[in-house]
DNA sequence: TGAATCCAGACCAATGAGGTCGGACATATG
DNA sequence: CATATGTCCGACCTCATTGGTCTGGATTCA
């Protein structure tokens, strides 16, 4: 119903891997791809994108590779997904430039934009550090669900 | 980044329309399609799907059409989207039957499942009644965002 | 130098979404 | 009852997007 692209998934996996191995100064794309068994060239392209945005620092040449440019705690899932899949959002017809021609009639767009913001907020509250240390992520999600169900019956 | 399909959008629009006109016993798909200027046959298919799941009651023949089978307040956005776009979810490789072959390695799936549940909770807290009466939906979304940002810095 | 790595872009294949068609079915009316 | 009309319903097609590959060039270090 609401699918996250595979590239974003790969990107998150790679970031988690880097966060788990802070001792090694730089890890090559091929290494990560091999450990997870995902296509190397595809992961490479994803990492390039992340480097371009500034989430990763790249180092070419031998023993080169990638390294986090910020603390794992300060990189949110929202940033990653946004960097890889672009600024797409819910509401289907948010094509950026040419907006849907039946926009004046569409009465559903505005409320859905609110939902969109809520989802973005959830993603912003998850960092790659949370991916490594499961406990915090799990408990936070539980809290969120509680809060949501609370507000739901008001 | 996280696109809702156009069909689901149409479905929500149609449900909202039905909720706004409770006096008419049944509205034809063509009528709704004309008012919003969307392809009639496509909307028809969406409505068929909703009828099959039990959210709508269909009535063939002349003066036929569709009608809500439950109170607008009890129909959640989650139900609608699930009915139209199927049980797809985040995490990209949740193909239902044959799971991704690199599932044992994928360390990111579990945390994302939590995020998924949070999003589902948000969608479950929105009903088609909320789409009609904007106020409640807006205020609820604002509350949610406040709560999220609160828990985020813990 | 040369091996290893990053980088950029074009290119192809498969999946799925958006959209269309003709037939089945139920109701109305003479 | 017969027929005409409007509706539902399932199968089909087309095209955009995604996932994935290939090529070539630039950068760094042994
Ligand atoms: S359908 Fe285009 S604005 Fe909602
Ligand atoms: S990539 Fe397949 S389970 Fe996560």
mmCIF file of C-alpha atoms (C1' of nucleotides) and ligand atoms in Angstrom:
data_model
loop_
_atom_site.group_PDB
_atom_site.id
_atom_site.type_symbol
_atom_site.label_atom_id
_atom_site.label_comp_id
_atom_site.label_asym_id
_atom_site.label_seq_id
_atom_site.Cartn_x
_atom_site.Cartn_y
_atom_site.Cartn_z
ATOM 1 C CA UNK A 1 0.000 0.000 0.000
ATOM 2 C CA UNK A 2 2.818 2.369 0.657
ATOM 3 C CA UNK A 3 6.014 0.922 -0.594
ATOM 4 C CA UNK A 4 9.488 2.127 0.158
ATOM 5 C CA UNK A 5 11.786 1.638 -2.828
ATOM 6 C CA UNK A 6 14.440 -1.012 -2.744
ATOM 7 C CA UNK A 7 17.189 1.542 -3.234
ATOM 8 C CA UNK A 8 16.206 3.319 -0.049
ATOM 9 C CA UNK A 9 16.201 -0.019 1.726
ATOM 10 C CA UNK A 10 19.701 -0.722 0.496
ATOM 11 C CA UNK A 11 20.836 2.716 1.533
ATOM 12 C CA UNK A 12 19.571 2.236 5.058
ATOM 13 C CA UNK A 13 21.241 -1.165 5.264
ATOM 14 C CA UNK A 14 24.537 0.338 4.172
ATOM 15 C CA UNK A 15 24.314 3.169 6.650
ATOM 16 C CA UNK A 16 23.547 0.759 9.420
ATOM 17 C CA UNK A 17 26.563 -1.305 8.426
ATOM 18 C CA UNK A 18 28.790 1.751 8.557
ATOM 19 C CA UNK A 19 27.398 2.709 11.937
ATOM 20 C CA UNK A 20 28.144 -0.773 13.226
ATOM 21 C CA UNK A 21 31.779 -0.657 12.142
ATOM 22 C CA UNK A 22 33.124 2.696 13.280
ATOM 23 C CA UNK A 23 36.652 1.339 13.689
ATOM 24 C CA UNK A 24 37.332 0.916 9.953
ATOM 25 C CA UNK A 25 38.052 4.345 8.481
ATOM 26 C CA UNK A 26 36.367 3.607 5.144
ATOM 27 C CA UNK A 27 34.425 0.686 3.685
ATOM 28 C CA UNK A 28 34.166 0.023 -0.026
ATOM 29 C CA UNK A 29 30.797 -0.318 -1.694
ATOM 30 C CA UNK A 30 31.731 -3.773 -2.887
ATOM 31 C CA UNK A 31 32.368 -4.978 0.655
ATOM 32 C CA UNK A 32 28.943 -3.932 1.850
ATOM 33 C CA UNK A 33 27.265 -5.335 -1.221
ATOM 34 C CA UNK A 34 29.009 -8.680 -0.719
ATOM 35 C CA UNK A 35 28.099 -9.004 2.943
ATOM 36 C CA UNK A 36 24.442 -8.464 2.188
ATOM 37 C CA UNK A 37 24.375 -10.159 -1.203
ATOM 38 C CA UNK A 38 22.938 -7.214 -3.081
ATOM 39 C CA UNK A 39 24.005 -6.022 -6.555
ATOM 40 C CA UNK A 40 27.247 -4.093 -6.110
ATOM 41 C CA UNK A 41 26.795 -1.546 -8.866
ATOM 42 C CA UNK A 42 23.332 -0.650 -7.708
ATOM 43 C CA UNK A 43 24.477 -0.086 -4.149
ATOM 44 C CA UNK A 44 27.349 1.966 -5.524
ATOM 45 C CA UNK A 45 24.954 4.288 -7.240
ATOM 46 C CA UNK A 46 22.925 4.653 -4.074
ATOM 47 C CA UNK A 47 26.018 5.476 -2.041
ATOM 48 C CA UNK A 48 27.115 8.005 -4.623
ATOM 49 C CA UNK A 49 23.830 9.751 -4.166
ATOM 50 C CA UNK A 50 24.209 9.784 -0.411
ATOM 51 C CA UNK A 51 27.721 11.151 -0.750
ATOM 52 C CA UNK A 52 26.523 13.890 -3.070
ATOM 53 C CA UNK A 53 24.013 15.062 -0.505
ATOM 54 C CA UNK A 54 26.669 15.084 2.177
ATOM 55 C CA UNK A 55 25.559 12.199 4.350
ATOM 56 C CA UNK A 56 28.677 10.213 3.422
ATOM 57 C CA UNK A 57 32.277 11.095 2.776
ATOM 58 C CA UNK A 58 33.894 9.237 -0.110
ATOM 59 C CA UNK A 59 37.535 8.477 -0.633
ATOM 60 C CA UNK A 60 38.715 7.175 -4.007
ATOM 61 C CA UNK A 61 41.797 5.094 -4.697
ATOM 62 C CA UNK A 62 43.076 1.991 -3.004
ATOM 63 C CA UNK A 63 41.695 1.179 0.413
ATOM 64 C CA UNK A 64 39.182 3.846 -0.355
ATOM 65 C CA UNK A 65 35.501 3.714 0.344
ATOM 66 C CA UNK A 66 32.816 5.494 2.293
ATOM 67 C CA UNK A 67 32.434 6.742 5.837
ATOM 68 C CA UNK A 68 29.679 8.511 7.728
ATOM 69 C CA UNK A 69 30.107 12.264 7.721
ATOM 70 C CA UNK A 70 27.908 12.810 10.776
ATOM 71 C CA UNK A 71 27.197 10.903 13.965
ATOM 72 C CA UNK A 72 24.815 8.022 13.392
ATOM 73 C CA UNK A 73 22.547 9.573 15.962
ATOM 74 C CA UNK A 74 22.031 12.676 13.831
ATOM 75 C CA UNK A 75 21.143 10.979 10.548
ATOM 76 C CA UNK A 76 17.406 10.493 10.227
ATOM 77 C CA UNK A 77 15.653 7.959 8.045
ATOM 78 C CA UNK A 78 13.829 10.860 6.473
ATOM 79 C CA UNK A 79 17.054 12.385 5.181
ATOM 80 C CA UNK A 80 18.157 9.100 3.663
ATOM 81 C CA UNK A 81 14.910 8.361 1.907
ATOM 82 C CA UNK A 82 14.566 11.908 0.691
ATOM 83 C CA UNK A 83 18.081 11.840 -0.721
ATOM 84 C CA UNK A 84 17.548 8.599 -2.614
ATOM 85 C CA UNK A 85 13.952 8.645 -3.771
ATOM 86 C CA UNK A 86 13.620 12.374 -4.193
ATOM 87 C CA UNK A 87 11.050 14.653 -2.622
ATOM 88 C CA UNK A 88 8.052 12.562 -3.636
ATOM 89 C CA UNK A 89 5.167 12.418 -1.229
ATOM 90 C CA UNK A 90 1.721 11.020 -0.719
ATOM 91 C CA UNK A 91 -1.364 12.469 -2.464
ATOM 92 C CA UNK A 92 -0.395 10.810 -5.755
ATOM 93 C CA UNK A 93 -0.720 13.947 -7.858
ATOM 94 C CA UNK A 94 2.088 16.008 -6.415
ATOM 95 C CA UNK A 95 4.200 16.043 -9.519
ATOM 96 C CA UNK A 96 5.927 19.203 -8.453
ATOM 97 C CA UNK A 97 5.733 21.292 -11.590
ATOM 98 C CA UNK A 98 2.431 20.631 -13.332
ATOM 99 C CA UNK A 99 -0.144 20.017 -10.666
ATOM 100 C CA UNK A 100 -3.137 17.811 -11.277
ATOM 101 C CA UNK A 101 -5.697 19.549 -13.509
ATOM 102 C CA UNK A 102 -8.536 18.613 -11.189
ATOM 103 C CA UNK A 103 -6.927 20.248 -8.238
ATOM 104 C CA UNK A 104 -9.739 22.699 -7.482
ATOM 105 C CA UNK A 105 -12.195 19.818 -7.291
ATOM 106 C CA UNK A 106 -9.993 17.496 -5.281
ATOM 107 C CA UNK A 107 -11.229 17.900 -1.748
ATOM 108 C CA UNK A 108 -9.107 15.127 -0.367
ATOM 109 C CA UNK A 109 -5.706 16.573 -0.985
ATOM 110 C CA UNK A 110 -5.528 18.867 1.998
ATOM 111 C CA UNK A 111 -6.364 16.319 4.703
ATOM 112 C CA UNK A 112 -3.963 13.836 3.179
ATOM 113 C CA UNK A 113 -1.202 16.405 3.283
ATOM 114 C CA UNK A 114 -1.628 16.395 7.050
ATOM 115 C CA UNK A 115 -1.252 12.644 7.137
ATOM 116 C CA UNK A 116 1.816 13.078 5.017
ATOM 117 C CA UNK A 117 3.347 15.418 7.562
ATOM 118 C CA UNK A 118 2.656 12.973 10.324
ATOM 119 C CA UNK A 119 4.441 10.203 8.467
ATOM 120 C CA UNK A 120 7.373 12.473 7.737
ATOM 121 C CA UNK A 121 7.528 13.284 11.440
ATOM 122 C CA UNK A 122 7.711 9.603 12.288
ATOM 123 C CA UNK A 123 10.525 9.058 9.801
ATOM 124 C CA UNK A 124 12.370 12.077 11.114
ATOM 125 C CA UNK A 125 12.227 10.635 14.607
ATOM 126 C CA UNK A 126 14.104 7.484 13.537
ATOM 127 C CA UNK A 127 17.891 7.702 13.195
ATOM 128 C CA UNK A 128 20.327 5.136 11.845
ATOM 129 C CA UNK A 129 21.519 4.768 15.414
ATOM 130 C CA UNK A 130 18.067 3.457 16.225
ATOM 131 C CA UNK A 131 18.521 0.830 13.551
ATOM 132 C CA UNK A 132 21.588 -0.499 15.316
ATOM 133 C CA UNK A 133 20.231 -0.387 18.847
ATOM 134 C CA UNK A 134 16.831 -1.969 18.442
ATOM 135 C CA UNK A 135 15.554 -1.246 21.909
ATOM 136 C CA UNK A 136 15.088 2.480 21.555
ATOM 137 C CA UNK A 137 13.395 2.203 18.192
ATOM 138 C CA UNK A 138 11.021 -0.450 19.400
ATOM 139 C CA UNK A 139 10.016 1.357 22.548
ATOM 140 C CA UNK A 140 9.586 4.598 20.680
ATOM 141 C CA UNK A 141 7.335 2.968 18.137
ATOM 142 C CA UNK A 142 5.277 1.480 20.942
ATOM 143 C CA UNK A 143 4.929 4.895 22.535
ATOM 144 C CA UNK A 144 3.881 6.413 19.253
ATOM 145 C CA UNK A 145 1.194 3.832 18.731
ATOM 146 C CA UNK A 146 -0.146 4.414 22.186
ATOM 147 C CA UNK A 147 -0.298 8.132 21.592
ATOM 148 C CA UNK A 148 -1.949 7.705 18.254
ATOM 149 C CA UNK A 149 -4.669 5.459 19.563
ATOM 150 C CA UNK A 150 -5.203 7.932 22.361
ATOM 151 C CA UNK A 151 -5.767 10.873 20.081
ATOM 152 C CA UNK A 152 -7.848 8.729 17.786
ATOM 153 C CA UNK A 153 -10.704 8.467 20.212
ATOM 154 C CA UNK A 154 -10.968 12.124 21.032
ATOM 155 C CA UNK B 1 9.257 9.137 -1.434
ATOM 156 C CA UNK B 2 6.193 7.316 -0.352
ATOM 157 C CA UNK B 3 3.502 7.568 -2.921
ATOM 158 C CA UNK B 4 -0.126 6.709 -2.475
ATOM 159 C CA UNK B 5 -1.637 5.372 -5.705
ATOM 160 C CA UNK B 6 -4.098 7.426 -7.675
ATOM 161 C CA UNK B 7 -6.735 4.742 -7.343
ATOM 162 C CA UNK B 8 -6.670 5.038 -3.583
ATOM 163 C CA UNK B 9 -6.938 8.792 -3.962
ATOM 164 C CA UNK B 10 -9.997 8.394 -6.171
ATOM 165 C CA UNK B 11 -11.500 5.934 -3.743
ATOM 166 C CA UNK B 12 -11.174 8.362 -0.861
ATOM 167 C CA UNK B 13 -12.661 11.144 -2.942
ATOM 168 C CA UNK B 14 -15.637 8.982 -3.824
ATOM 169 C CA UNK B 15 -16.213 7.938 -0.232
ATOM 170 C CA UNK B 16 -16.068 11.516 0.869
ATOM 171 C CA UNK B 17 -18.626 12.408 -1.783
ATOM 172 C CA UNK B 18 -20.943 9.660 -0.576
ATOM 173 C CA UNK B 19 -20.533 10.799 3.000
ATOM 174 C CA UNK B 20 -21.457 14.340 1.978
ATOM 175 C CA UNK B 21 -24.675 13.277 0.259
ATOM 176 C CA UNK B 22 -26.409 10.901 2.641
ATOM 177 C CA UNK B 23 -29.875 11.863 1.360
ATOM 178 C CA UNK B 24 -29.526 10.156 -2.036
ATOM 179 C CA UNK B 25 -29.974 6.419 -1.566
ATOM 180 C CA UNK B 26 -27.434 5.438 -4.198
ATOM 181 C CA UNK B 27 -25.065 7.345 -6.460
ATOM 182 C CA UNK B 28 -23.795 5.973 -9.752
ATOM 183 C CA UNK B 29 -20.099 5.750 -10.434
ATOM 184 C CA UNK B 30 -20.563 7.930 -13.480
ATOM 185 C CA UNK B 31 -22.030 10.753 -11.428
ATOM 186 C CA UNK B 32 -19.097 10.871 -9.066
ATOM 187 C CA UNK B 33 -16.621 10.611 -11.891
ATOM 188 C CA UNK B 34 -18.273 13.511 -13.710
ATOM 189 C CA UNK B 35 -18.310 15.802 -10.701
ATOM 190 C CA UNK B 36 -14.617 15.329 -10.149
ATOM 191 C CA UNK B 37 -13.617 14.951 -13.789
ATOM 192 C CA UNK B 38 -11.879 11.619 -13.373
ATOM 193 C CA UNK B 39 -12.116 8.660 -15.805
ATOM 194 C CA UNK B 40 -15.442 7.006 -15.111
ATOM 195 C CA UNK B 41 -14.488 3.421 -15.826
ATOM 196 C CA UNK B 42 -11.455 3.620 -13.622
ATOM 197 C CA UNK B 43 -13.435 4.952 -10.700
ATOM 198 C CA UNK B 44 -15.958 2.213 -11.376
ATOM 199 C CA UNK B 45 -13.306 -0.417 -10.911
ATOM 200 C CA UNK B 46 -12.162 1.162 -7.679
ATOM 201 C CA UNK B 47 -15.706 1.228 -6.356
ATOM 202 C CA UNK B 48 -16.186 -2.387 -7.363
ATOM 203 C CA UNK B 49 -13.241 -3.303 -5.251
ATOM 204 C CA UNK B 50 -14.577 -1.383 -2.282
ATOM 205 C CA UNK B 51 -17.938 -3.079 -2.707
ATOM 206 C CA UNK B 52 -16.299 -6.495 -2.780
ATOM 207 C CA UNK B 53 -14.626 -5.856 0.534
ATOM 208 C CA UNK B 54 -17.886 -4.725 2.038
ATOM 209 C CA UNK B 55 -17.264 -1.033 2.485
ATOM 210 C CA UNK B 56 -19.884 -0.199 -0.126
ATOM 211 C CA UNK B 57 -23.185 -1.705 -1.162
ATOM 212 C CA UNK B 58 -23.785 -1.861 -4.900
ATOM 213 C CA UNK B 59 -27.105 -1.848 -6.638
ATOM 214 C CA UNK B 60 -27.307 -2.645 -10.334
ATOM 215 C CA UNK B 61 -29.955 -1.674 -12.829
ATOM 216 C CA UNK B 62 -31.548 1.664 -13.513
ATOM 217 C CA UNK B 63 -31.159 4.329 -10.836
ATOM 218 C CA UNK B 64 -28.626 2.025 -9.324
ATOM 219 C CA UNK B 65 -25.283 2.917 -7.851
ATOM 220 C CA UNK B 66 -23.318 2.711 -4.637
ATOM 221 C CA UNK B 67 -23.965 3.590 -1.023
ATOM 222 C CA UNK B 68 -21.948 3.410 2.147
ATOM 223 C CA UNK B 69 -22.537 0.240 4.098
ATOM 224 C CA UNK B 70 -21.227 1.659 7.366
ATOM 225 C CA UNK B 71 -21.277 5.014 9.083
ATOM 226 C CA UNK B 72 -18.678 7.379 7.639
ATOM 227 C CA UNK B 73 -17.216 7.684 11.109
ATOM 228 C CA UNK B 74 -16.357 3.977 11.224
ATOM 229 C CA UNK B 75 -14.569 3.753 7.870
ATOM 230 C CA UNK B 76 -10.852 4.380 8.276
ATOM 231 C CA UNK B 77 -8.454 5.512 5.578
ATOM 232 C CA UNK B 78 -6.468 2.411 6.325
ATOM 233 C CA UNK B 79 -9.328 0.125 5.320
ATOM 234 C CA UNK B 80 -9.818 1.956 2.059
ATOM 235 C CA UNK B 81 -6.186 1.944 1.043
ATOM 236 C CA UNK B 82 -5.739 -1.651 2.079
ATOM 237 C CA UNK B 83 -8.763 -2.684 0.037
ATOM 238 C CA UNK B 84 -7.609 -0.894 -3.106
ATOM 239 C CA UNK B 85 -3.844 -1.232 -3.153
ATOM 240 C CA UNK B 86 -3.679 -4.577 -1.412
ATOM 241 C CA UNK B 87 -1.784 -5.424 1.748
ATOM 242 C CA UNK B 88 1.499 -4.006 0.469
ATOM 243 C CA UNK B 89 3.627 -2.279 3.009
ATOM 244 C CA UNK B 90 6.939 -0.582 3.472
ATOM 245 C CA UNK B 91 10.180 -2.585 3.542
ATOM 246 C CA UNK B 92 10.081 -3.067 -0.231
ATOM 247 C CA UNK B 93 10.606 -6.808 -0.093
ATOM 248 C CA UNK B 94 7.396 -7.896 1.535
ATOM 249 C CA UNK B 95 6.101 -9.882 -1.363
ATOM 250 C CA UNK B 96 3.904 -11.956 0.895
ATOM 251 C CA UNK B 97 4.569 -15.424 -0.367
ATOM 252 C CA UNK B 98 8.179 -15.648 -1.477
ATOM 253 C CA UNK B 99 10.162 -13.492 0.872
ATOM 254 C CA UNK B 100 13.371 -11.795 -0.163
ATOM 255 C CA UNK B 101 16.211 -14.306 -0.428
ATOM 256 C CA UNK B 102 18.533 -12.087 1.590
ATOM 257 C CA UNK B 103 16.155 -11.943 4.489
ATOM 258 C CA UNK B 104 18.515 -13.459 7.087
ATOM 259 C CA UNK B 105 21.087 -10.798 6.291
ATOM 260 C CA UNK B 106 18.673 -7.890 6.100
ATOM 261 C CA UNK B 107 19.001 -6.243 9.479
ATOM 262 C CA UNK B 108 16.874 -3.296 8.601
ATOM 263 C CA UNK B 109 13.605 -5.030 8.062
ATOM 264 C CA UNK B 110 12.559 -5.370 11.666
ATOM 265 C CA UNK B 111 12.977 -1.731 12.687
ATOM 266 C CA UNK B 112 11.208 -0.583 9.545
ATOM 267 C CA UNK B 113 8.311 -2.844 10.366
ATOM 268 C CA UNK B 114 7.840 -0.751 13.504
ATOM 269 C CA UNK B 115 7.767 2.405 11.451
ATOM 270 C CA UNK B 116 5.257 0.691 9.263
ATOM 271 C CA UNK B 117 2.984 0.017 12.203
ATOM 272 C CA UNK B 118 3.194 3.627 13.280
ATOM 273 C CA UNK B 119 2.110 4.787 9.859
ATOM 274 C CA UNK B 120 -0.704 2.277 9.798
ATOM 275 C CA UNK B 121 -1.810 3.602 13.170
ATOM 276 C CA UNK B 122 -1.938 7.121 11.803
ATOM 277 C CA UNK B 123 -4.026 5.999 8.834
ATOM 278 C CA UNK B 124 -6.335 4.012 11.077
ATOM 279 C CA UNK B 125 -6.978 7.133 13.128
ATOM 280 C CA UNK B 126 -8.341 8.989 10.101
ATOM 281 C CA UNK B 127 -11.919 8.260 9.019
ATOM 282 C CA UNK B 128 -13.786 9.449 5.953
ATOM 283 C CA UNK B 129 -15.837 11.552 8.335
ATOM 284 C CA UNK B 130 -12.654 13.427 9.118
ATOM 285 C CA UNK B 131 -12.265 14.157 5.430
ATOM 286 C CA UNK B 132 -15.619 15.916 5.396
ATOM 287 C CA UNK B 133 -15.140 17.877 8.590
ATOM 288 C CA UNK B 134 -11.688 19.284 8.166
ATOM 289 C CA UNK B 135 -11.314 20.733 11.627
ATOM 290 C CA UNK B 136 -10.957 17.491 13.535
ATOM 291 C CA UNK B 137 -8.475 16.013 11.093
ATOM 292 C CA UNK B 138 -6.311 19.097 11.115
ATOM 293 C CA UNK B 139 -6.218 19.446 14.865
ATOM 294 C CA UNK B 140 -5.523 15.750 15.259
ATOM 295 C CA UNK B 141 -2.620 15.881 12.850
ATOM 296 C CA UNK B 142 -1.187 18.839 14.714
ATOM 297 C CA UNK B 143 -1.429 16.949 17.979
ATOM 298 C CA UNK B 144 0.255 13.946 16.447
ATOM 299 C CA UNK B 145 3.147 16.002 15.200
ATOM 300 C CA UNK B 146 3.604 17.555 18.603
ATOM 301 C CA UNK B 147 3.647 14.161 20.236
ATOM 302 C CA UNK B 148 6.065 12.764 17.701
ATOM 303 C CA UNK B 149 8.556 15.558 18.108
ATOM 304 C CA UNK B 150 8.245 15.145 21.856
ATOM 305 C CA UNK B 151 9.113 11.466 21.835
ATOM 306 C CA UNK B 152 11.819 12.069 19.254
ATOM 307 C CA UNK B 153 14.080 13.864 21.687
ATOM 308 C CA UNK B 154 13.975 11.288 24.410
ATOM 309 C "C1'" DT C 1 52.887 1.943 -13.567
ATOM 310 C "C1'" DG C 2 49.080 -0.432 -12.132
ATOM 311 C "C1'" DA C 3 45.563 -2.146 -9.214
ATOM 312 C "C1'" DA C 4 41.726 -0.730 -6.717
ATOM 313 C "C1'" DT C 5 38.284 2.325 -5.879
ATOM 314 C "C1'" DC C 6 34.930 6.157 -6.744
ATOM 315 C "C1'" DC C 7 32.050 8.641 -10.220
ATOM 316 C "C1'" DA C 8 28.923 9.757 -14.100
ATOM 317 C "C1'" DG C 9 26.027 8.717 -17.639
ATOM 318 C "C1'" DA C 10 23.560 5.907 -20.954
ATOM 319 C "C1'" DC C 11 21.214 1.713 -21.503
ATOM 320 C "C1'" DC C 12 17.954 -2.343 -20.938
ATOM 321 C "C1'" DA C 13 14.200 -5.385 -18.712
ATOM 322 C "C1'" DA C 14 10.455 -6.286 -15.691
ATOM 323 C "C1'" DT C 15 7.036 -4.882 -12.686
ATOM 324 C "C1'" DG C 16 3.049 -2.377 -11.763
ATOM 325 C "C1'" DA C 17 0.052 1.579 -12.241
ATOM 326 C "C1'" DG C 18 -3.329 4.155 -15.193
ATOM 327 C "C1'" DG C 19 -6.592 3.614 -18.432
ATOM 328 C "C1'" DT C 20 -9.933 1.171 -21.931
ATOM 329 C "C1'" DC C 21 -13.041 -2.348 -23.830
ATOM 330 C "C1'" DG C 22 -16.891 -5.449 -24.391
ATOM 331 C "C1'" DG C 23 -20.022 -8.488 -21.940
ATOM 332 C "C1'" DA C 24 -23.213 -9.791 -17.984
ATOM 333 C "C1'" DC C 25 -26.790 -8.287 -15.132
ATOM 334 C "C1'" DA C 26 -30.602 -5.981 -13.083
ATOM 335 C "C1'" DT C 27 -34.326 -2.746 -13.429
ATOM 336 C "C1'" DA C 28 -37.926 -0.223 -15.712
ATOM 337 C "C1'" DT C 29 -41.677 0.464 -18.831
ATOM 338 C "C1'" DG C 30 -45.094 -0.638 -22.492
ATOM 339 C "C1'" DC D 1 -43.365 -10.805 -21.010
ATOM 340 C "C1'" DA D 2 -40.044 -8.462 -24.065
ATOM 341 C "C1'" DT D 3 -37.113 -5.182 -24.814
ATOM 342 C "C1'" DA D 4 -34.462 -1.140 -23.976
ATOM 343 C "C1'" DT D 5 -31.514 1.178 -20.861
ATOM 344 C "C1'" DG D 6 -28.396 1.971 -17.596
ATOM 345 C "C1'" DT D 7 -25.303 -0.143 -14.329
ATOM 346 C "C1'" DC D 8 -21.886 -3.421 -12.563
ATOM 347 C "C1'" DC D 9 -18.031 -6.459 -13.560
ATOM 348 C "C1'" DG D 10 -13.949 -8.858 -15.246
ATOM 349 C "C1'" DA D 11 -10.285 -9.194 -18.782
ATOM 350 C "C1'" DC D 12 -7.146 -6.625 -21.577
ATOM 351 C "C1'" DC D 13 -3.748 -3.157 -23.095
ATOM 352 C "C1'" DT D 14 -0.196 0.659 -22.738
ATOM 353 C "C1'" DC D 15 3.088 3.259 -20.690
ATOM 354 C "C1'" DA D 16 5.906 5.224 -16.707
ATOM 355 C "C1'" DT D 17 8.804 3.918 -13.096
ATOM 356 C "C1'" DT D 18 11.814 0.956 -10.836
ATOM 357 C "C1'" DG D 19 15.500 -2.366 -10.456
ATOM 358 C "C1'" DG D 20 19.520 -3.598 -12.547
ATOM 359 C "C1'" DT D 21 23.570 -3.655 -15.956
ATOM 360 C "C1'" DC D 22 27.269 -1.922 -18.759
ATOM 361 C "C1'" DT D 23 30.855 1.333 -20.314
ATOM 362 C "C1'" DG D 24 34.205 4.637 -19.707
ATOM 363 C "C1'" DG D 25 36.810 8.000 -17.098
ATOM 364 C "C1'" DA D 26 38.974 10.167 -12.816
ATOM 365 C "C1'" DT D 27 41.371 9.631 -8.400
ATOM 366 C "C1'" DT D 28 44.415 7.596 -4.998
ATOM 367 C "C1'" DC D 29 48.015 4.580 -3.131
ATOM 368 C "C1'" DA D 30 51.518 0.631 -3.231
HETATM 369 S S1 LIG E 1 -6.498 14.213 -7.514
HETATM 370 FE FE1 LIG E 1 -5.203 15.791 -8.300
HETATM 371 S S2 LIG E 1 -5.193 17.176 -6.627
HETATM 372 FE FE2 LIG E 1 -6.116 15.366 -5.732
HETATM 373 S S1 LIG E 2 16.128 -6.535 1.698
HETATM 374 FE FE1 LIG E 2 14.895 -8.360 1.613
HETATM 375 S S2 LIG E 2 14.383 -8.598 3.714
HETATM 376 FE FE2 LIG E 2 15.223 -6.552 3.670
#
